[in-house]
mmCIF file of C-alpha atoms in Angstrom:
data_model
loop_
_atom_site.group_PDB
_atom_site.id
_atom_site.type_symbol
_atom_site.label_atom_id
_atom_site.label_comp_id
_atom_site.label_asym_id
_atom_site.label_seq_id
_atom_site.Cartn_x
_atom_site.Cartn_y
_atom_site.Cartn_z
ATOM 1 C CA UNK Y 1 -35.025 -40.028 -133.628
ATOM 2 C CA UNK Y 2 -36.034 -39.135 -136.817
ATOM 3 C CA UNK Y 3 -35.456 -42.145 -139.326
ATOM 4 C CA UNK Y 4 -34.789 -40.836 -143.348
ATOM 5 C CA UNK Y 5 -38.016 -41.179 -144.652
ATOM 6 C CA UNK Y 6 -39.733 -39.216 -141.761
ATOM 7 C CA UNK Y 7 -42.590 -38.921 -141.463
ATOM 8 C CA UNK Y 8 -44.350 -41.842 -143.656
ATOM 9 C CA UNK Y 9 -41.941 -44.328 -141.051
ATOM 10 C CA UNK Y 10 -42.709 -43.835 -137.739
ATOM 11 C CA UNK Y 11 -40.510 -41.942 -135.503
ATOM 12 C CA UNK Y 12 -38.184 -44.107 -133.433
ATOM 13 C CA UNK Y 13 -38.284 -43.844 -129.489
ATOM 14 C CA UNK Y 14 -36.923 -44.345 -126.282
ATOM 15 C CA UNK Y 15 -38.331 -43.710 -123.038
ATOM 16 C CA UNK Y 16 -36.808 -43.122 -119.998
ATOM 17 C CA UNK Y 17 -37.709 -42.377 -116.603
ATOM 18 C CA UNK Y 18 -36.783 -42.425 -112.702
ATOM 19 C CA UNK Y 19 -40.048 -43.730 -111.504
ATOM 20 C CA UNK Y 20 -41.502 -45.512 -113.834
ATOM 21 C CA UNK Y 21 -40.664 -49.172 -113.876
ATOM 22 C CA UNK Y 22 -38.269 -50.675 -116.905
ATOM 23 C CA UNK Y 23 -40.873 -53.191 -117.757
ATOM 24 C CA UNK Y 24 -43.824 -50.708 -117.818
ATOM 25 C CA UNK Y 25 -41.690 -48.380 -119.913
ATOM 26 C CA UNK Y 26 -40.881 -51.447 -122.628
ATOM 27 C CA UNK Y 27 -44.756 -51.764 -122.825
ATOM 28 C CA UNK Y 28 -45.514 -48.176 -123.234
ATOM 29 C CA UNK Y 29 -42.625 -47.963 -125.900
ATOM 30 C CA UNK Y 30 -44.197 -50.617 -128.000
ATOM 31 C CA UNK Y 31 -48.010 -49.173 -127.445
ATOM 32 C CA UNK Y 32 -46.508 -45.997 -128.285
ATOM 33 C CA UNK Y 33 -44.893 -47.145 -131.740
ATOM 34 C CA UNK Y 34 -48.197 -49.159 -132.875
ATOM 35 C CA UNK Y 35 -50.324 -45.810 -132.543
ATOM 36 C CA UNK Y 36 -47.978 -44.233 -134.637
ATOM 37 C CA UNK Y 37 -47.841 -46.484 -137.143
ATOM 38 C CA UNK Y 38 -51.676 -45.078 -137.626
ATOM 39 C CA UNK Y 39 -50.926 -41.763 -137.976
ATOM 40 C CA UNK Y 40 -47.795 -42.655 -140.642
ATOM 41 C CA UNK Y 41 -47.597 -39.437 -143.322
ATOM 42 C CA UNK Y 42 -48.164 -37.084 -140.302
ATOM 43 C CA UNK Y 43 -46.047 -35.061 -137.537
ATOM 44 C CA UNK Y 44 -45.209 -37.896 -135.196
ATOM 45 C CA UNK Y 45 -43.466 -35.839 -132.118
ATOM 46 C CA UNK Y 46 -46.390 -33.682 -130.511
ATOM 47 C CA UNK Y 47 -48.905 -36.605 -131.325
ATOM 48 C CA UNK Y 48 -45.934 -39.405 -129.032
ATOM 49 C CA UNK Y 49 -46.165 -36.548 -126.212
ATOM 50 C CA UNK Y 50 -49.552 -36.206 -126.372
ATOM 51 C CA UNK Y 51 -50.424 -39.982 -126.091
ATOM 52 C CA UNK Y 52 -47.671 -40.333 -123.564
ATOM 53 C CA UNK Y 53 -49.646 -38.062 -121.250
ATOM 54 C CA UNK Y 54 -52.462 -39.115 -121.799
ATOM 55 C CA UNK Y 55 -51.632 -41.990 -120.630
ATOM 56 C CA UNK Y 56 -49.963 -41.126 -117.352
ATOM 57 C CA UNK Y 57 -52.813 -38.667 -116.426
ATOM 58 C CA UNK Y 58 -55.088 -41.662 -117.087
ATOM 59 C CA UNK Y 59 -53.113 -44.841 -115.454
ATOM 60 C CA UNK Y 60 -51.585 -42.899 -112.182
ATOM 61 C CA UNK Y 61 -51.020 -46.123 -110.615
ATOM 62 C CA UNK Y 62 -48.403 -46.714 -113.351
ATOM 63 C CA UNK Y 63 -45.665 -44.769 -110.631
ATOM 64 C CA UNK Y 64 -46.376 -47.988 -108.556
ATOM 65 C CA UNK Y 65 -46.898 -51.038 -111.026
ATOM 66 C CA UNK Y 66 -43.581 -52.694 -109.474
ATOM 67 C CA UNK Y 67 -44.401 -52.281 -105.846
ATOM 68 C CA UNK Y 68 -48.299 -53.930 -106.897
ATOM 69 C CA UNK Y 69 -46.605 -56.959 -108.733
ATOM 70 C CA UNK Y 70 -44.339 -57.671 -105.500
ATOM 71 C CA UNK Y 71 -47.697 -57.161 -103.253
ATOM 72 C CA UNK Y 72 -49.462 -59.202 -105.257
ATOM 73 C CA UNK Y 73 -47.201 -61.931 -105.150
ATOM 74 C CA UNK Y 74 -47.544 -61.877 -101.388
ATOM 75 C CA UNK Y 75 -51.153 -62.172 -101.270
ATOM 76 C CA UNK Y 76 -52.980 -65.320 -100.485
ATOM 77 C CA UNK Y 77 -55.882 -67.295 -102.594
ATOM 78 C CA UNK Y 78 -58.989 -65.496 -99.955
ATOM 79 C CA UNK Y 79 -57.103 -62.002 -100.406
ATOM 80 C CA UNK Y 80 -57.800 -59.350 -102.417
ATOM 81 C CA UNK Y 81 -56.566 -56.665 -104.224
ATOM 82 C CA UNK Y 82 -58.234 -54.003 -106.341
ATOM 83 C CA UNK Y 83 -57.247 -50.836 -108.458
ATOM 84 C CA UNK Y 84 -58.716 -47.769 -108.857
ATOM 85 C CA UNK Y 85 -57.266 -45.073 -111.310
ATOM 86 C CA UNK Y 86 -59.711 -43.027 -111.289
ATOM 87 C CA UNK Y 87 -59.062 -42.149 -107.352
ATOM 88 C CA UNK Y 88 -55.499 -43.317 -107.539
ATOM 89 C CA UNK Y 89 -55.643 -45.907 -104.647
ATOM 90 C CA UNK Y 90 -55.621 -49.634 -104.069
ATOM 91 C CA UNK Y 91 -57.869 -51.411 -101.845
ATOM 92 C CA UNK Y 92 -56.259 -54.656 -100.348
ATOM 93 C CA UNK Y 93 -58.240 -56.940 -97.813
ATOM 94 C CA UNK Y 94 -56.147 -59.848 -96.418
ATOM 95 C CA UNK Y 95 -57.765 -62.914 -94.356
ATOM 96 C CA UNK Y 96 -56.184 -65.573 -92.102
ATOM 97 C CA UNK Y 97 -58.133 -67.873 -90.493
ATOM 98 C CA UNK Y 98 -61.295 -65.884 -90.263
ATOM 99 C CA UNK Y 99 -59.717 -62.730 -89.371
ATOM 100 C CA UNK Y 100 -59.673 -59.893 -91.890
ATOM 101 C CA UNK Y 101 -58.242 -56.554 -92.418
ATOM 102 C CA UNK Y 102 -59.097 -54.422 -95.258
ATOM 103 C CA UNK Y 103 -57.322 -51.264 -96.533
ATOM 104 C CA UNK Y 104 -57.392 -48.114 -98.893
ATOM 105 C CA UNK Y 105 -54.093 -46.727 -99.613
ATOM 106 C CA UNK Y 106 -54.037 -43.655 -101.273
ATOM 107 C CA UNK Y 107 -51.159 -42.828 -103.690
ATOM 108 C CA UNK Y 108 -49.984 -38.416 -103.916
ATOM 109 C CA UNK Y 109 -50.249 -37.004 -106.963
ATOM 110 C CA UNK Y 110 -46.436 -36.160 -106.277
ATOM 111 C CA UNK Y 111 -45.527 -39.845 -106.024
ATOM 112 C CA UNK Y 112 -43.122 -40.914 -104.806
ATOM 113 C CA UNK Y 113 -41.551 -37.910 -103.239
ATOM 114 C CA UNK Y 114 -45.066 -37.922 -101.015
ATOM 115 C CA UNK Y 115 -45.841 -41.330 -98.907
ATOM 116 C CA UNK Y 116 -49.104 -42.946 -99.347
ATOM 117 C CA UNK Y 117 -51.449 -43.008 -96.703
ATOM 118 C CA UNK Y 118 -53.477 -46.046 -95.256
ATOM 119 C CA UNK Y 119 -56.948 -46.181 -94.051
ATOM 120 C CA UNK Y 120 -58.762 -49.071 -92.426
ATOM 121 C CA UNK Y 121 -61.738 -49.936 -93.657
ATOM 122 C CA UNK Y 122 -63.069 -53.381 -92.024
ATOM 123 C CA UNK Y 123 -61.087 -55.075 -89.695
ATOM 124 C CA UNK Y 124 -62.361 -57.644 -86.867
ATOM 125 C CA UNK Y 125 -59.224 -57.891 -84.751
ATOM 126 C CA UNK Y 126 -59.246 -55.819 -81.077
ATOM 127 C CA UNK Y 127 -59.073 -51.709 -81.743
ATOM 128 C CA UNK Y 128 -55.219 -51.902 -80.318
ATOM 129 C CA UNK Y 129 -54.154 -54.046 -83.028
ATOM 130 C CA UNK Y 130 -56.280 -51.864 -86.357
ATOM 131 C CA UNK Y 131 -54.897 -48.850 -84.436
ATOM 132 C CA UNK Y 132 -51.658 -50.679 -84.623
ATOM 133 C CA UNK Y 133 -51.533 -51.918 -88.467
ATOM 134 C CA UNK Y 134 -52.717 -49.213 -89.476
ATOM 135 C CA UNK Y 135 -50.389 -45.992 -87.376
ATOM 136 C CA UNK Y 136 -47.517 -48.671 -88.364
ATOM 137 C CA UNK Y 137 -47.717 -49.044 -92.151
ATOM 138 C CA UNK Y 138 -48.183 -45.392 -92.629
ATOM 139 C CA UNK Y 139 -44.568 -44.137 -89.728
ATOM 140 C CA UNK Y 140 -43.080 -46.930 -92.099
ATOM 141 C CA UNK Y 141 -43.848 -45.044 -95.328
ATOM 142 C CA UNK Y 142 -43.084 -41.660 -93.800
ATOM 143 C CA UNK Y 143 -39.748 -43.091 -93.208
ATOM 144 C CA UNK Y 144 -39.022 -43.730 -96.965
ATOM 145 C CA UNK Y 145 -39.558 -40.231 -97.690
ATOM 146 C CA UNK Y 146 -38.589 -38.134 -95.024
ATOM 147 C CA UNK Y 147 -35.062 -38.192 -92.920
ATOM 148 C CA UNK Y 148 -34.562 -39.273 -90.066
ATOM 149 C CA UNK Y 149 -34.082 -36.442 -87.560
ATOM 150 C CA UNK Y 150 -31.081 -37.585 -85.828
ATOM 151 C CA UNK Y 151 -29.457 -39.446 -88.754
ATOM 152 C CA UNK Y 152 -26.681 -42.151 -87.296
ATOM 153 C CA UNK Y 153 -23.282 -41.136 -87.392
ATOM 154 C CA UNK Y 154 -21.169 -42.137 -90.475
ATOM 155 C CA UNK Y 155 -25.055 -42.996 -92.120
ATOM 156 C CA UNK Y 156 -24.834 -42.309 -96.007
ATOM 157 C CA UNK Y 157 -27.302 -39.329 -97.095
ATOM 158 C CA UNK Y 158 -31.413 -40.017 -96.785
ATOM 159 C CA UNK Y 159 -32.086 -40.774 -100.375
ATOM 160 C CA UNK Y 160 -36.161 -40.626 -100.539
ATOM 161 C CA UNK Y 161 -37.910 -44.282 -102.267
ATOM 162 C CA UNK Y 162 -41.261 -45.520 -103.165
ATOM 163 C CA UNK Y 163 -43.915 -46.384 -99.564
ATOM 164 C CA UNK Y 164 -46.516 -48.144 -101.087
ATOM 165 C CA UNK Y 165 -44.717 -51.672 -100.972
ATOM 166 C CA UNK Y 166 -43.137 -50.909 -97.406
ATOM 167 C CA UNK Y 167 -46.396 -49.802 -96.427
ATOM 168 C CA UNK Y 168 -48.194 -52.855 -97.666
ATOM 169 C CA UNK Y 169 -46.371 -55.510 -97.200
ATOM 170 C CA UNK Y 170 -46.013 -54.724 -93.273
ATOM 171 C CA UNK Y 171 -50.069 -55.364 -93.840
ATOM 172 C CA UNK Y 172 -49.891 -58.476 -95.327
ATOM 173 C CA UNK Y 173 -47.250 -59.831 -93.438
ATOM 174 C CA UNK Y 174 -48.939 -58.578 -89.973
ATOM 175 C CA UNK Y 175 -52.519 -60.174 -90.928
ATOM 176 C CA UNK Y 176 -51.393 -63.049 -91.648
ATOM 177 C CA UNK Y 177 -48.861 -63.594 -88.343
ATOM 178 C CA UNK Y 178 -50.918 -62.978 -85.352
ATOM 179 C CA UNK Y 179 -53.849 -65.153 -86.018
ATOM 180 C CA UNK Y 180 -51.976 -68.340 -85.478
ATOM 181 C CA UNK Y 181 -49.356 -66.844 -83.351
ATOM 182 C CA UNK Y 182 -48.854 -68.078 -79.775
ATOM 183 C CA UNK Y 183 -48.942 -66.613 -76.367
ATOM 184 C CA UNK Y 184 -45.123 -65.885 -75.211
ATOM 185 C CA UNK Y 185 -45.816 -67.041 -71.628
ATOM 186 C CA UNK Y 186 -48.623 -69.762 -71.603
ATOM 187 C CA UNK Y 187 -47.816 -70.490 -75.334
ATOM 188 C CA UNK Y 188 -51.423 -71.149 -76.526
ATOM 189 C CA UNK Y 189 -52.843 -69.312 -79.537
ATOM 190 C CA UNK Y 190 -53.523 -65.463 -78.582
ATOM 191 C CA UNK Y 191 -56.717 -65.084 -80.477
ATOM 192 C CA UNK Y 192 -59.470 -67.743 -80.311
ATOM 193 C CA UNK Y 193 -60.095 -69.720 -83.579
ATOM 194 C CA UNK Y 194 -63.479 -68.155 -83.819
ATOM 195 C CA UNK Y 195 -62.768 -64.489 -84.468
ATOM 196 C CA UNK Y 196 -66.368 -63.781 -83.146
ATOM 197 C CA UNK Y 197 -65.076 -64.699 -79.836
ATOM 198 C CA UNK Y 198 -62.225 -62.079 -80.026
ATOM 199 C CA UNK Y 199 -61.928 -60.369 -76.518
ATOM 200 C CA UNK Y 200 -62.199 -56.773 -77.046
ATOM 201 C CA UNK Y 201 -62.383 -56.034 -73.156
ATOM 202 C CA UNK Y 202 -58.781 -54.221 -72.827
ATOM 203 C CA UNK Y 203 -58.675 -55.641 -69.154
ATOM 204 C CA UNK Y 204 -60.060 -59.217 -69.610
ATOM 205 C CA UNK Y 205 -57.576 -61.672 -69.324
ATOM 206 C CA UNK Y 206 -57.438 -62.964 -72.412
ATOM 207 C CA UNK Y 207 -56.835 -59.401 -74.600
ATOM 208 C CA UNK Y 208 -53.905 -59.898 -76.419
ATOM 209 C CA UNK Y 209 -51.458 -57.126 -75.595
ATOM 210 C CA UNK Y 210 -48.556 -56.177 -78.322
ATOM 211 C CA UNK Y 211 -45.145 -55.031 -76.810
ATOM 212 C CA UNK Y 212 -42.922 -52.896 -78.485
ATOM 213 C CA UNK Y 213 -40.870 -55.437 -80.111
ATOM 214 C CA UNK Y 214 -43.364 -57.412 -81.829
ATOM 215 C CA UNK Y 215 -44.551 -60.406 -79.931
ATOM 216 C CA UNK Y 216 -47.769 -60.460 -77.969
ATOM 217 C CA UNK Y 217 -49.061 -61.868 -74.902
ATOM 218 C CA UNK Y 218 -52.284 -62.457 -73.136
ATOM 219 C CA UNK Y 219 -52.976 -59.548 -70.340
ATOM 220 C CA UNK Y 220 -52.662 -61.552 -67.423
ATOM 221 C CA UNK Y 221 -50.180 -63.867 -68.717
ATOM 222 C CA UNK Y 222 -47.915 -60.689 -69.415
ATOM 223 C CA UNK Y 223 -48.825 -58.873 -66.396
ATOM 224 C CA UNK Y 224 -48.230 -61.751 -63.992
ATOM 225 C CA UNK Y 225 -44.399 -61.956 -66.031
ATOM 226 C CA UNK Y 226 -44.146 -58.484 -65.240
ATOM 227 C CA UNK Y 227 -44.318 -58.829 -61.818
ATOM 228 C CA UNK Y 228 -42.314 -61.871 -61.285
ATOM 229 C CA UNK Y 229 -38.850 -61.949 -60.295
ATOM 230 C CA UNK Y 230 -35.907 -61.586 -61.429
ATOM 231 C CA UNK Y 231 -35.654 -58.047 -62.024
ATOM 232 C CA UNK Y 232 -32.333 -57.083 -63.307
ATOM 233 C CA UNK Y 233 -31.368 -53.052 -64.871
ATOM 234 C CA UNK Y 234 -32.158 -54.407 -68.062
ATOM 235 C CA UNK Y 235 -35.402 -54.873 -67.507
ATOM 236 C CA UNK Y 236 -37.628 -57.891 -68.053
ATOM 237 C CA UNK Y 237 -36.861 -58.963 -71.500
ATOM 238 C CA UNK Y 238 -38.998 -61.038 -73.728
ATOM 239 C CA UNK Y 239 -38.976 -65.262 -73.983
ATOM 240 C CA UNK Y 240 -39.333 -64.672 -77.969
ATOM 241 C CA UNK Y 241 -36.798 -62.419 -79.132
ATOM 242 C CA UNK Y 242 -34.837 -61.443 -75.707
ATOM 243 C CA UNK Y 243 -35.370 -57.742 -76.166
ATOM 244 C CA UNK Y 244 -36.517 -55.676 -73.343
ATOM 245 C CA UNK Y 245 -40.138 -55.490 -73.313
ATOM 246 C CA UNK Y 246 -41.580 -51.744 -73.431
ATOM 247 C CA UNK Y 247 -45.280 -51.420 -73.040
ATOM 248 C CA UNK Y 248 -47.433 -48.467 -72.332
ATOM 249 C CA UNK Y 249 -49.414 -50.176 -68.887
ATOM 250 C CA UNK Y 250 -46.183 -51.119 -67.701
ATOM 251 C CA UNK Y 251 -43.701 -47.929 -67.011
ATOM 252 C CA UNK Y 252 -42.126 -48.810 -64.004
ATOM 253 C CA UNK Y 253 -38.088 -49.234 -63.032
ATOM 254 C CA UNK Y 254 -37.100 -52.814 -62.062
ATOM 255 C CA UNK Y 255 -36.190 -51.367 -58.557
ATOM 256 C CA UNK Y 256 -39.933 -50.173 -57.970
ATOM 257 C CA UNK Y 257 -41.128 -53.488 -59.214
ATOM 258 C CA UNK Y 258 -39.033 -55.711 -57.343
ATOM 259 C CA UNK Y 259 -40.146 -53.268 -54.397
ATOM 260 C CA UNK Y 260 -43.538 -53.589 -55.194
ATOM 261 C CA UNK Y 261 -43.225 -57.392 -55.277
ATOM 262 C CA UNK Y 262 -41.129 -57.469 -52.060
ATOM 263 C CA UNK Y 263 -43.889 -55.787 -50.371
ATOM 264 C CA UNK Y 264 -46.820 -58.169 -51.999
ATOM 265 C CA UNK Y 265 -44.510 -61.386 -50.430
ATOM 266 C CA UNK Y 266 -44.430 -59.158 -46.681
ATOM 267 C CA UNK Y 267 -48.620 -58.520 -47.284
ATOM 268 C CA UNK Y 268 -49.087 -62.412 -47.812
ATOM 269 C CA UNK Y 269 -46.782 -63.245 -45.316
ATOM 270 C CA UNK Y 270 -48.358 -61.456 -42.584
ATOM 271 C CA UNK Y 271 -51.786 -62.341 -43.777
ATOM 272 C CA UNK Y 272 -51.000 -66.155 -43.811
ATOM 273 C CA UNK Y 273 -49.424 -65.507 -39.958
ATOM 274 C CA UNK Y 274 -52.824 -63.819 -39.520
ATOM 275 C CA UNK Y 275 -54.876 -66.884 -40.631
ATOM 276 C CA UNK Y 276 -52.409 -69.481 -38.333
ATOM 277 C CA UNK Y 277 -53.197 -67.445 -35.447
ATOM 278 C CA UNK Y 278 -57.032 -67.083 -35.798
ATOM 279 C CA UNK Y 279 -56.881 -70.930 -36.338
ATOM 280 C CA UNK Y 280 -54.563 -72.087 -33.466
ATOM 281 C CA UNK Y 281 -56.820 -69.361 -31.513
ATOM 282 C CA UNK Y 282 -60.198 -71.258 -32.318
ATOM 283 C CA UNK Y 283 -58.338 -74.991 -31.746
ATOM 284 C CA UNK Y 284 -57.388 -73.646 -29.063
ATOM 285 C CA UNK Y 285 -61.308 -72.357 -27.699
ATOM 286 C CA UNK Y 286 -62.467 -75.870 -29.044
ATOM 287 C CA UNK Y 287 -59.753 -77.397 -26.558
ATOM 288 C CA UNK Y 288 -61.243 -74.909 -23.849
ATOM 289 C CA UNK Y 289 -64.665 -76.100 -24.856
ATOM 290 C CA UNK Y 290 -64.308 -79.616 -24.900
ATOM 291 C CA UNK Y 291 -62.187 -80.018 -21.278
ATOM 292 C CA UNK Y 292 -64.933 -77.998 -20.152
#
């Protein structure tokens, strides 16, 4: 809006945006108005457009300022968040009980219509957890901008939303969760207190396995639980949440699992009978030797 004394009075403005936060717009308006007072007596409309355009070009992360503020509120005293306007990236390091994850999150030019990209730069969790942290955060970001292929009945039309907060909050919550979480079977801590002793051998008894619901188990605890009765048509349930357990290392039906268990029990009984027979035979031979 042009005041009566324009251009000797600053131009009046109101900034609106579908992507920039109201608080950021308010601050940008105040700064722009102050800059306009420096060019009183000259045309200001083009100056305002150029000033705001330059601000957005030099501060590409302004499009996610609200999300960054929310992420900061979740961080602990040892966590670090660094912003790079030049590369349009957010680097975050989350630590808990000596375990840590560092990730670089790249904000695309067409944000928030396009999703953020996540890349791990450092992590002392086992490989399976590192991969899951990154890939699941990417998947959460994708769901923010891409409509489901098979929407549920009566589901409202899909509306894309910013993806930075969803991806990073998942990373922060996961790193803060697992170092102290117990195995759902033995109830002992999943990971050793000293991260240098963490088990990376995926076949080791104490290697940590995460199932579909998000709960985790020691390798041998999980396998023993899955191989032990009862076996129901609904499959084995997670003791932590009651959901069915899905795991890539266990893809047999309840019927096959029960058949395998029954076969193992039969073999054990048969072996026991053989051991008893041999023991009895040795006793008989010993008695005959004594008689003779």
